[in-house]
Short mmCIF file of N, CA and C and ligand atoms in Angstrom, two decimals:
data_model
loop_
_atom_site.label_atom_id
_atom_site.label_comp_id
_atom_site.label_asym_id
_atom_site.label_seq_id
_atom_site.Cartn_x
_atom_site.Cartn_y
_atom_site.Cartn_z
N UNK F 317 0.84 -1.20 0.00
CA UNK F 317 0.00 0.00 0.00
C UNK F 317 0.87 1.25 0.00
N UNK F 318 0.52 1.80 -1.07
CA UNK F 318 1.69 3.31 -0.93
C UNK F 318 0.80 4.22 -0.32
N UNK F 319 1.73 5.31 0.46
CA UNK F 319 0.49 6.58 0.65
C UNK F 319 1.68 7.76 0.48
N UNK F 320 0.56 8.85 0.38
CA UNK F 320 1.59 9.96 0.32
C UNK F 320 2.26 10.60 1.55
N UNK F 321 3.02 10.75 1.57
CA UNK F 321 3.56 11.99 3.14
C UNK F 321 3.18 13.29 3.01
N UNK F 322 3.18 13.63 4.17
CA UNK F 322 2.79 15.15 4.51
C UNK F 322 4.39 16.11 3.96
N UNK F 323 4.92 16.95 3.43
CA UNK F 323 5.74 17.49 3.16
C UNK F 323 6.16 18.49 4.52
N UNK F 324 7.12 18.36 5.25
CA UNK F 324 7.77 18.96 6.06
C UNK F 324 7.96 20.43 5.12
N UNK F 325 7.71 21.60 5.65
CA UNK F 325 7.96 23.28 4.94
C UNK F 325 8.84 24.06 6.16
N UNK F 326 9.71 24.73 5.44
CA UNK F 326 10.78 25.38 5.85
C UNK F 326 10.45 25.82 7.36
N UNK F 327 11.39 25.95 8.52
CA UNK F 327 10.70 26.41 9.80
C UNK F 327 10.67 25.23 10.65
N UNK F 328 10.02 24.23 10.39
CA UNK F 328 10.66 22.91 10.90
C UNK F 328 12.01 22.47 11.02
N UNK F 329 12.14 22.19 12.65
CA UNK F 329 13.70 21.85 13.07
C UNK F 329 14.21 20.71 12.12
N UNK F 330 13.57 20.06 12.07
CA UNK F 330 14.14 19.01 11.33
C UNK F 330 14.94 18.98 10.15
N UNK F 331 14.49 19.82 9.12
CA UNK F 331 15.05 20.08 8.44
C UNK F 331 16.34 21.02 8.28
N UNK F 332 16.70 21.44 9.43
CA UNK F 332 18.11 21.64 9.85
C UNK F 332 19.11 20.78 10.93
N UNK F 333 18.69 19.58 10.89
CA UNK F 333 19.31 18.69 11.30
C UNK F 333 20.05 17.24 10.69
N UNK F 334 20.92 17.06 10.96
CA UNK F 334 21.89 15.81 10.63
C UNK F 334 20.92 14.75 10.90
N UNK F 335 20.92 13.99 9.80
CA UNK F 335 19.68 12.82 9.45
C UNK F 335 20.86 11.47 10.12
N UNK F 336 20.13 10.34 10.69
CA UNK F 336 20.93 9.96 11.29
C UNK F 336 20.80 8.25 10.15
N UNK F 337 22.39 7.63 10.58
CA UNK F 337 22.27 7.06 9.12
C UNK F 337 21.54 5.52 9.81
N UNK F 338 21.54 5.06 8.30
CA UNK F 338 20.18 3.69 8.48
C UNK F 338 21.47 2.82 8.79
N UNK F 339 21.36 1.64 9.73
CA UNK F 339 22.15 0.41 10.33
C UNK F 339 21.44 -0.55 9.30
N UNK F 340 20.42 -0.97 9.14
CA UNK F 340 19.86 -2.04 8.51
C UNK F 340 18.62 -1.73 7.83
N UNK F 341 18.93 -2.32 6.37
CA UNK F 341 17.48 -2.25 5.70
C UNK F 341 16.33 -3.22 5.94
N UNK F 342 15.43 -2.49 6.95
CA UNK F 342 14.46 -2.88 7.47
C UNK F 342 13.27 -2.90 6.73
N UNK F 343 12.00 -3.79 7.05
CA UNK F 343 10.80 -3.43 5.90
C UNK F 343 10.20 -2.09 6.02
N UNK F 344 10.40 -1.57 7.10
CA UNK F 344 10.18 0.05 7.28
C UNK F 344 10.78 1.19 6.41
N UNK F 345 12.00 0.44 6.04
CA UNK F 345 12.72 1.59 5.32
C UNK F 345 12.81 1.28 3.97
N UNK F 346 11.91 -0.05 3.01
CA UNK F 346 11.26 -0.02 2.45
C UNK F 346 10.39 0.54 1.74
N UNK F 347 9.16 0.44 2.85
CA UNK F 347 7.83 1.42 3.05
C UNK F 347 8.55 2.59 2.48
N UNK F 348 9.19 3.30 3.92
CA UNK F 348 9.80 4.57 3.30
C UNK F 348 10.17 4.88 1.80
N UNK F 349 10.82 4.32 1.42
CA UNK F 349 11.48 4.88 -0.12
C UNK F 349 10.03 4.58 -1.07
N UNK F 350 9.62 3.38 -0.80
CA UNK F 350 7.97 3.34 -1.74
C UNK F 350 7.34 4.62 -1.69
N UNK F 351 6.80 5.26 -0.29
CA UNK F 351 6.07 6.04 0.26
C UNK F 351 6.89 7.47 -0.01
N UNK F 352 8.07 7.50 -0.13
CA UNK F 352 8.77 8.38 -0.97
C UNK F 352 8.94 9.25 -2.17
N UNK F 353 9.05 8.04 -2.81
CA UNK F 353 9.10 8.17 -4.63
C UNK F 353 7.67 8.63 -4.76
N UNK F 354 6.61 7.73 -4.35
CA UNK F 354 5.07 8.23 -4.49
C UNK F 354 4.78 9.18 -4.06
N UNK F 355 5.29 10.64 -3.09
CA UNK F 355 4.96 11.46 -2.56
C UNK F 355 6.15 12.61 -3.38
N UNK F 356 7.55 12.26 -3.71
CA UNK F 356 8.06 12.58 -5.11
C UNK F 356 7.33 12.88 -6.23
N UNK F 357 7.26 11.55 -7.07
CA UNK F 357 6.10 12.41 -7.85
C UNK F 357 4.71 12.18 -7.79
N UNK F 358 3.60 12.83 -6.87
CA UNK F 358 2.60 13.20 -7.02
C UNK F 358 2.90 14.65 -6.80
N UNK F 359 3.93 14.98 -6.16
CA UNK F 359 4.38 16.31 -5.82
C UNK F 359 5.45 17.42 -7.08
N UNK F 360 5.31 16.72 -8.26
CA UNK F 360 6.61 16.83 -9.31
C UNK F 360 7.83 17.02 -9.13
N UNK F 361 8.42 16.79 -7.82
CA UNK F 361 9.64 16.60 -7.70
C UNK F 361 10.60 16.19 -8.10
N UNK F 362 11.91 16.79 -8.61
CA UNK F 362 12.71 15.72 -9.10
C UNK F 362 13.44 15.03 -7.87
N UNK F 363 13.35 15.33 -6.73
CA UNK F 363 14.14 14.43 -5.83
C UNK F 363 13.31 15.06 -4.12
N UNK F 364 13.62 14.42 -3.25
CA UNK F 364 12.91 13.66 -1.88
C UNK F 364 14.00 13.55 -0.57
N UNK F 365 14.34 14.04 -0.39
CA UNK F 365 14.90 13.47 1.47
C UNK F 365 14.23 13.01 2.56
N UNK F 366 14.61 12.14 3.36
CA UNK F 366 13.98 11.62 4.20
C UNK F 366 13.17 12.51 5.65
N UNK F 367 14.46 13.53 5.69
CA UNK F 367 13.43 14.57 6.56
C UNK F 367 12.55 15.57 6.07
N UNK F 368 12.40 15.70 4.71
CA UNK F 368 11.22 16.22 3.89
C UNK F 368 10.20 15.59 4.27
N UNK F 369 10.09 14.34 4.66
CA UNK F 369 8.93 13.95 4.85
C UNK F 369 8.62 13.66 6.66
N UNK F 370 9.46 13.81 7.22
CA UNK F 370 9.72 14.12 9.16
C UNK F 370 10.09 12.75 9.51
N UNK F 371 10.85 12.16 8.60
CA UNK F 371 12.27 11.09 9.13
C UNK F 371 13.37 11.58 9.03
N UNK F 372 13.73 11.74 10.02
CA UNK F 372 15.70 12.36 10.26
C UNK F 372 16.14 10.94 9.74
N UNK F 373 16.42 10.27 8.44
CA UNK F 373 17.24 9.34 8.42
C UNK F 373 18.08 9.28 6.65
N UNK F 374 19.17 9.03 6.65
CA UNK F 374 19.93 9.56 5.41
C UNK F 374 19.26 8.43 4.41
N UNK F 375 18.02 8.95 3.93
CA UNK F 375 17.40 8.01 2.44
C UNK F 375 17.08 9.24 1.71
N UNK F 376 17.44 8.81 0.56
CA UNK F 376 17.10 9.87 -0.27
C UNK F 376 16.32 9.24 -1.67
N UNK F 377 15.80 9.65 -2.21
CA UNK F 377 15.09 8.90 -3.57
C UNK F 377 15.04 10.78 -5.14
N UNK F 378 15.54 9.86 -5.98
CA UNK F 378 15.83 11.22 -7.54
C UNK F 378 15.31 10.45 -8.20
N UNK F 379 14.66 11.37 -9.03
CA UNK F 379 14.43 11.25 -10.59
C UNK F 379 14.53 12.71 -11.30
N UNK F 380 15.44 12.57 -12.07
CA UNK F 380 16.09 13.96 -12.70
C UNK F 380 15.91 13.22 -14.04
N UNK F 381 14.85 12.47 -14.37
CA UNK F 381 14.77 12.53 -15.76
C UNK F 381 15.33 11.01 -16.56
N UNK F 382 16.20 10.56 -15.30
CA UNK F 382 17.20 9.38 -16.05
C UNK F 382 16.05 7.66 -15.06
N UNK F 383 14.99 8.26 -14.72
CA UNK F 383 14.68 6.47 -13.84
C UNK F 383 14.83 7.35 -11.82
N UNK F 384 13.92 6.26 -11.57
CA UNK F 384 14.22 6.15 -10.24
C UNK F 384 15.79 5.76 -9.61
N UNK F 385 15.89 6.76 -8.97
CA UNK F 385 17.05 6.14 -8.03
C UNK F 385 16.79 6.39 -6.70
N UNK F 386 17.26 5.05 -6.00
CA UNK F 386 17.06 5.46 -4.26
C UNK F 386 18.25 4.85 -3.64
N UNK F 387 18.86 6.42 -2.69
CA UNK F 387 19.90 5.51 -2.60
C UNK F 387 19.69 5.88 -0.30
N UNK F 388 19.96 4.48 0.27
CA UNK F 388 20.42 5.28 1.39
C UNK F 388 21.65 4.59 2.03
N UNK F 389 22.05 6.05 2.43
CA UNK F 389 23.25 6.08 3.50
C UNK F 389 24.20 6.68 1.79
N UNK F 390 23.33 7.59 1.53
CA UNK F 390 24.31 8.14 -0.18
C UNK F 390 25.54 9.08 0.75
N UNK F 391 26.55 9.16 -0.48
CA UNK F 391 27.49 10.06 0.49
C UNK F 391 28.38 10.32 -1.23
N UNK F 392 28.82 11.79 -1.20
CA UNK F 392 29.75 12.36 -2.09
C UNK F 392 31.06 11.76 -2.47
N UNK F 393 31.29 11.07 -3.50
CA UNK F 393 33.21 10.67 -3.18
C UNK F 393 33.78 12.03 -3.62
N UNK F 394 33.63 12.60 -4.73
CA UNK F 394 33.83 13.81 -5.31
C UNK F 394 33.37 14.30 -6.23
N UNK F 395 34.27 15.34 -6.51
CA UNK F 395 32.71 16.93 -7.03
C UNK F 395 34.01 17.06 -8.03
N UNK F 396 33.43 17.45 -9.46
CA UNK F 396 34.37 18.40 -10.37
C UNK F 396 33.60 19.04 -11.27
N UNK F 397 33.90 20.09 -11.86
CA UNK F 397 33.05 21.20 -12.70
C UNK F 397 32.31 21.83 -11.54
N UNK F 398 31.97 23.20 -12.42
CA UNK F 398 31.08 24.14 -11.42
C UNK F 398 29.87 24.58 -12.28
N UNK F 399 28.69 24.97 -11.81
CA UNK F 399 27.60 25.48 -12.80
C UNK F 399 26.76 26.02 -11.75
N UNK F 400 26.29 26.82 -12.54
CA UNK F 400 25.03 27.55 -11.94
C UNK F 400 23.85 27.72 -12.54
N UNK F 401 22.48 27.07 -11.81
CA UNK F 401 21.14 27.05 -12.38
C UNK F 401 20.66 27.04 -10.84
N UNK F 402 19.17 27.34 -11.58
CA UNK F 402 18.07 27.39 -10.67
C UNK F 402 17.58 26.58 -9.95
N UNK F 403 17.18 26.55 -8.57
CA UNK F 403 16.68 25.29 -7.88
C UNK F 403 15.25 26.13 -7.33
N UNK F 404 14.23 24.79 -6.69
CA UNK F 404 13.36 25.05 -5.57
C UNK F 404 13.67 23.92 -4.92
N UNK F 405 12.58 24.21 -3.74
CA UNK F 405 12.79 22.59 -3.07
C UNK F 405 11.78 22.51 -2.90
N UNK F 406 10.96 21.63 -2.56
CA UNK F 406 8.92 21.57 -1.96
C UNK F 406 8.84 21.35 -0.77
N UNK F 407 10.06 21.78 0.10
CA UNK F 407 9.77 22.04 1.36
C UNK F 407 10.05 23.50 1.54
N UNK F 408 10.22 24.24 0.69
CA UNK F 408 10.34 25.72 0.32
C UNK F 408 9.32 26.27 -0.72
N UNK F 409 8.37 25.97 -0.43
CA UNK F 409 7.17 26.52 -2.16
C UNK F 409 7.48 27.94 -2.17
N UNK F 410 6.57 28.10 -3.61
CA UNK F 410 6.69 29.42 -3.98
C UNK F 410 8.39 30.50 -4.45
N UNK F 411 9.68 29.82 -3.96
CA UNK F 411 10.21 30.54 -4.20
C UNK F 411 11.67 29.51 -5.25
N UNK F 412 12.46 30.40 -5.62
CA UNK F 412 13.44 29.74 -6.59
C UNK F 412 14.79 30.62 -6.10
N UNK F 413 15.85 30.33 -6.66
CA UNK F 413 17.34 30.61 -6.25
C UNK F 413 18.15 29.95 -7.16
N UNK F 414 19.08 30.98 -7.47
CA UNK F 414 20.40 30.13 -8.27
C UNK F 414 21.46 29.93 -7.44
N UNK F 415 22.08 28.50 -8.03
CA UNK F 415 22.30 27.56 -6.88
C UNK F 415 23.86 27.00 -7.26
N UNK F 416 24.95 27.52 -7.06
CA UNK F 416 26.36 26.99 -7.58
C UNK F 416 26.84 25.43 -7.14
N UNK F 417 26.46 24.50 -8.38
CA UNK F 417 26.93 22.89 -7.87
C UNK F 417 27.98 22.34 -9.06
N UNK F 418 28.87 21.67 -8.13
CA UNK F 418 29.47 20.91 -9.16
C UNK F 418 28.84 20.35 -10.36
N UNK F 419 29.57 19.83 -11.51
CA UNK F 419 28.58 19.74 -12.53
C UNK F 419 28.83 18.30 -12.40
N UNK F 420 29.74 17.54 -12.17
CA UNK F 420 29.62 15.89 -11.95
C UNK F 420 29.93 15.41 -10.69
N UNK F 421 29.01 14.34 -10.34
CA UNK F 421 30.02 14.00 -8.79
C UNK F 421 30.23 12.41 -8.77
N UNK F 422 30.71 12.07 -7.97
CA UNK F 422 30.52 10.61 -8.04
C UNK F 422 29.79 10.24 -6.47
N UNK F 423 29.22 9.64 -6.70
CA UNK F 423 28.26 8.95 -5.31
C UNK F 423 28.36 7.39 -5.27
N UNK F 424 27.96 7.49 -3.37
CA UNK F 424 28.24 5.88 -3.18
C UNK F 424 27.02 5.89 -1.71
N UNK F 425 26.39 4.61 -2.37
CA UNK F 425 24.93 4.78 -1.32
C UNK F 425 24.75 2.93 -1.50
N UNK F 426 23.80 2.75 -0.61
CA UNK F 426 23.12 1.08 -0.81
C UNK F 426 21.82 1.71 -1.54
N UNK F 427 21.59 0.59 -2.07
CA UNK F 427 20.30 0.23 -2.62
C UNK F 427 19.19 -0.46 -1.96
N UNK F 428 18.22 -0.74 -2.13
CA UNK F 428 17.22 -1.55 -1.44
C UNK F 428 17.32 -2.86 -0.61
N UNK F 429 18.39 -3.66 -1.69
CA UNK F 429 18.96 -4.63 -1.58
C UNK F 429 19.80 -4.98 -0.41
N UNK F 430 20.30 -3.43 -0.09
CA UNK F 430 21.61 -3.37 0.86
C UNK F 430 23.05 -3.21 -0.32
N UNK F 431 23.15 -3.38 -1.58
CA UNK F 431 24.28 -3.76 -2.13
C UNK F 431 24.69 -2.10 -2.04
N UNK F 432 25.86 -2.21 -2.29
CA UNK F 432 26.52 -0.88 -2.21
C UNK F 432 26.86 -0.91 -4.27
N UNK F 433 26.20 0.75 -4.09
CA UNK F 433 26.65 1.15 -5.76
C UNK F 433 27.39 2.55 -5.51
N UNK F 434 27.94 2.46 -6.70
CA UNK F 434 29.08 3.63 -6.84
C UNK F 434 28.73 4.06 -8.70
N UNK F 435 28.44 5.12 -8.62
CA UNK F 435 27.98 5.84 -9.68
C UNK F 435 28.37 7.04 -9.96
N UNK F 436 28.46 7.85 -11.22
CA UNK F 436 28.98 8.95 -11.66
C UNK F 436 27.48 9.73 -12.31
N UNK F 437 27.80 11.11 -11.72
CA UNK F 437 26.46 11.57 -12.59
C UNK F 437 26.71 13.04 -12.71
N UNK F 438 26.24 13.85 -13.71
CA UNK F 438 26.26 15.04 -14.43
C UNK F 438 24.56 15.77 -14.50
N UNK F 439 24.88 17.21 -14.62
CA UNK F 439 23.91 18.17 -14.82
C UNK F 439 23.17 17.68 -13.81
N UNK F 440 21.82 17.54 -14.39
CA UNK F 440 20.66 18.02 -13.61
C UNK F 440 20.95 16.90 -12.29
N UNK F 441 20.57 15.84 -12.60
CA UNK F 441 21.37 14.47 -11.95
C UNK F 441 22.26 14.68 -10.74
N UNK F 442 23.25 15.25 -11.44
CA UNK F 442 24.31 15.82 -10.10
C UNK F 442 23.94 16.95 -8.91
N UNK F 443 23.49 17.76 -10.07
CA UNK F 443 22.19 18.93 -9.10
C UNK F 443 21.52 18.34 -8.05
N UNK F 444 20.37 17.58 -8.36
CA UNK F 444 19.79 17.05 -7.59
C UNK F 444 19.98 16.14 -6.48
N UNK F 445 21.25 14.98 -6.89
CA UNK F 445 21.75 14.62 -5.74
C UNK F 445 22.61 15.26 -4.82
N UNK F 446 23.09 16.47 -5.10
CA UNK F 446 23.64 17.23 -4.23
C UNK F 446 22.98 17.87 -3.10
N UNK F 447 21.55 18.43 -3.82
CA UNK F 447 20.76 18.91 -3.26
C UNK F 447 20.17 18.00 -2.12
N UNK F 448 19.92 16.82 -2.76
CA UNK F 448 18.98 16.18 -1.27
C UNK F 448 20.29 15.72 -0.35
N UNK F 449 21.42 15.40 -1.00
CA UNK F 449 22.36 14.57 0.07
C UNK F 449 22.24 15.93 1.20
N UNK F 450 22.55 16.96 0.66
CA UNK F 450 22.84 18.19 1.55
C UNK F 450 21.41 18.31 2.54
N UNK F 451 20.14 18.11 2.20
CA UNK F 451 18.93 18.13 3.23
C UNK F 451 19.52 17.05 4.41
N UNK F 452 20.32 16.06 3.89
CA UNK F 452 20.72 14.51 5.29
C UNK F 452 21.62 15.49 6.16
N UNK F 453 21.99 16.44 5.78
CA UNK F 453 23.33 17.42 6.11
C UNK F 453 22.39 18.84 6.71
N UNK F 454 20.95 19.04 7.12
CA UNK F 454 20.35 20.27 7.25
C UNK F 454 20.75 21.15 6.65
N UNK F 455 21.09 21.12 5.50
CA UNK F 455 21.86 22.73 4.69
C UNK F 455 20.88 22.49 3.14
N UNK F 456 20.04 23.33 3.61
CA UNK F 456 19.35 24.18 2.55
C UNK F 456 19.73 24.78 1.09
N UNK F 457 19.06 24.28 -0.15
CA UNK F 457 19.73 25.29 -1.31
C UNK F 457 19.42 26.84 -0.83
N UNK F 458 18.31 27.31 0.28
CA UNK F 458 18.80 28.81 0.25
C UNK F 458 19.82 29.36 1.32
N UNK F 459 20.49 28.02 1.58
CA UNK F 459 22.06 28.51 2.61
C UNK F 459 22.93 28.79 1.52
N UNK F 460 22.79 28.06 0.46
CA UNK F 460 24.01 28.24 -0.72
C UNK F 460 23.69 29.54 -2.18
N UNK F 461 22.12 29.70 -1.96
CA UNK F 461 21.52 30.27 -3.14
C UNK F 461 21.91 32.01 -3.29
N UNK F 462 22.15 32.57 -4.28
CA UNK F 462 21.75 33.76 -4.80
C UNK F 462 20.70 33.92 -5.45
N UNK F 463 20.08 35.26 -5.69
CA UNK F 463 19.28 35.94 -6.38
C UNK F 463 17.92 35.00 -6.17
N UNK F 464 17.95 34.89 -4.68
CA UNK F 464 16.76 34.09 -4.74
C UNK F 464 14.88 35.29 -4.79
N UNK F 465 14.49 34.33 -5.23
CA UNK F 465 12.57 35.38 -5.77
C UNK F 465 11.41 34.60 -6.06
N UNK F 466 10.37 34.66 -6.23
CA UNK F 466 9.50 34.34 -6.53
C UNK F 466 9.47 33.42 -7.34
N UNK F 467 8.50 32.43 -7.30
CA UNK F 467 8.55 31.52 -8.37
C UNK F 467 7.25 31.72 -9.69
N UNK F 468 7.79 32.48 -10.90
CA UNK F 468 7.07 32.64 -11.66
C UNK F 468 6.47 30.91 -12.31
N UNK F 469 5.27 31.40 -12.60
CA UNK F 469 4.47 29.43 -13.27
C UNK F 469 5.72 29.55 -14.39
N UNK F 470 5.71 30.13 -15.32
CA UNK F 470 7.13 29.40 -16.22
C UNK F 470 7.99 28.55 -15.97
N UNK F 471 7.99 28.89 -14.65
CA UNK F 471 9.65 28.24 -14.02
C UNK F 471 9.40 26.78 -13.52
N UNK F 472 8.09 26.61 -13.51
CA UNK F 472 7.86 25.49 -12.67
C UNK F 472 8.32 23.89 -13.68
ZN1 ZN O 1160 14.88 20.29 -1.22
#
């Protein structure tokens, strides 16, 4: 049974707090990433953290276009290239910010399975996993953002 989560919005402690990491993939943390992705996109999100939804725990779930990915206990090996584009987050509505991220990184997280993957990813992809790893980390794209404003419907 999937259901949706309530979206945690800016102002909540939680979301400035260190997500604490998963020991074992439990059927709970399962649920979670199901109950995730489904609250992802019914929400058009391209990506989800676990305290977005009021679990302090390092799971994160993207889709930037390339497939589901869920990774937890994800963590940065390294960052190269720099770029700058626009972000929101949907625990921040209404507003947008340009957002300076590496343009490729390489990441290393378990999968559902428990197996550990190690992956390389670019643009939007890299964007996005930067972005949620950094929510497991309480640091906000508007801790890092300039020229942040309104979110015109175009942008959405
Ligand atoms: Zn966000």
């Amino acid at each position: 049974m999937l259901a949706l989560y309530k979206i945690v919005e800016l102002g909540d402690k939680i979301l400035k707090e260190k997500a604490r990491p998963v020991p074992k993939i439990t059927p709970n943390i399962l649920k979670l990433l199901n109950n995730m992705s489904e609250t992802m996109y019914k929400n058009g999100g391209a990506g989800l953290a676990a305290p977005q939804v009021g679990v302090s725990k390092r799971v994160i779930v993207v889709d930037a276009g390339e497939g589901l990915v869920e990774l937890i206990n994800p963590e940065i090996l390294s960052y190269s290239g720099r770029e700058i584009d626009t972000e929101g987050c949907l625990s921040i509505p209404g507003i947008v910010g340009d957002v300076p991220r590496a343009y490729y990184v390489k990441v290393k997280g378990l999968d559902r399975s428990g197996q550990e993957c190690v992956f390389g990813a670019e643009g939007l992809f890299a964007r996005v996993l930067q972005h949620e790893i950094d929510h497991l980390d309480g640091v906000l794209y508007i801790d890092r953002a300039t020229n942040i404003r309104k979110l015109k419907q175009k942008e959405v």
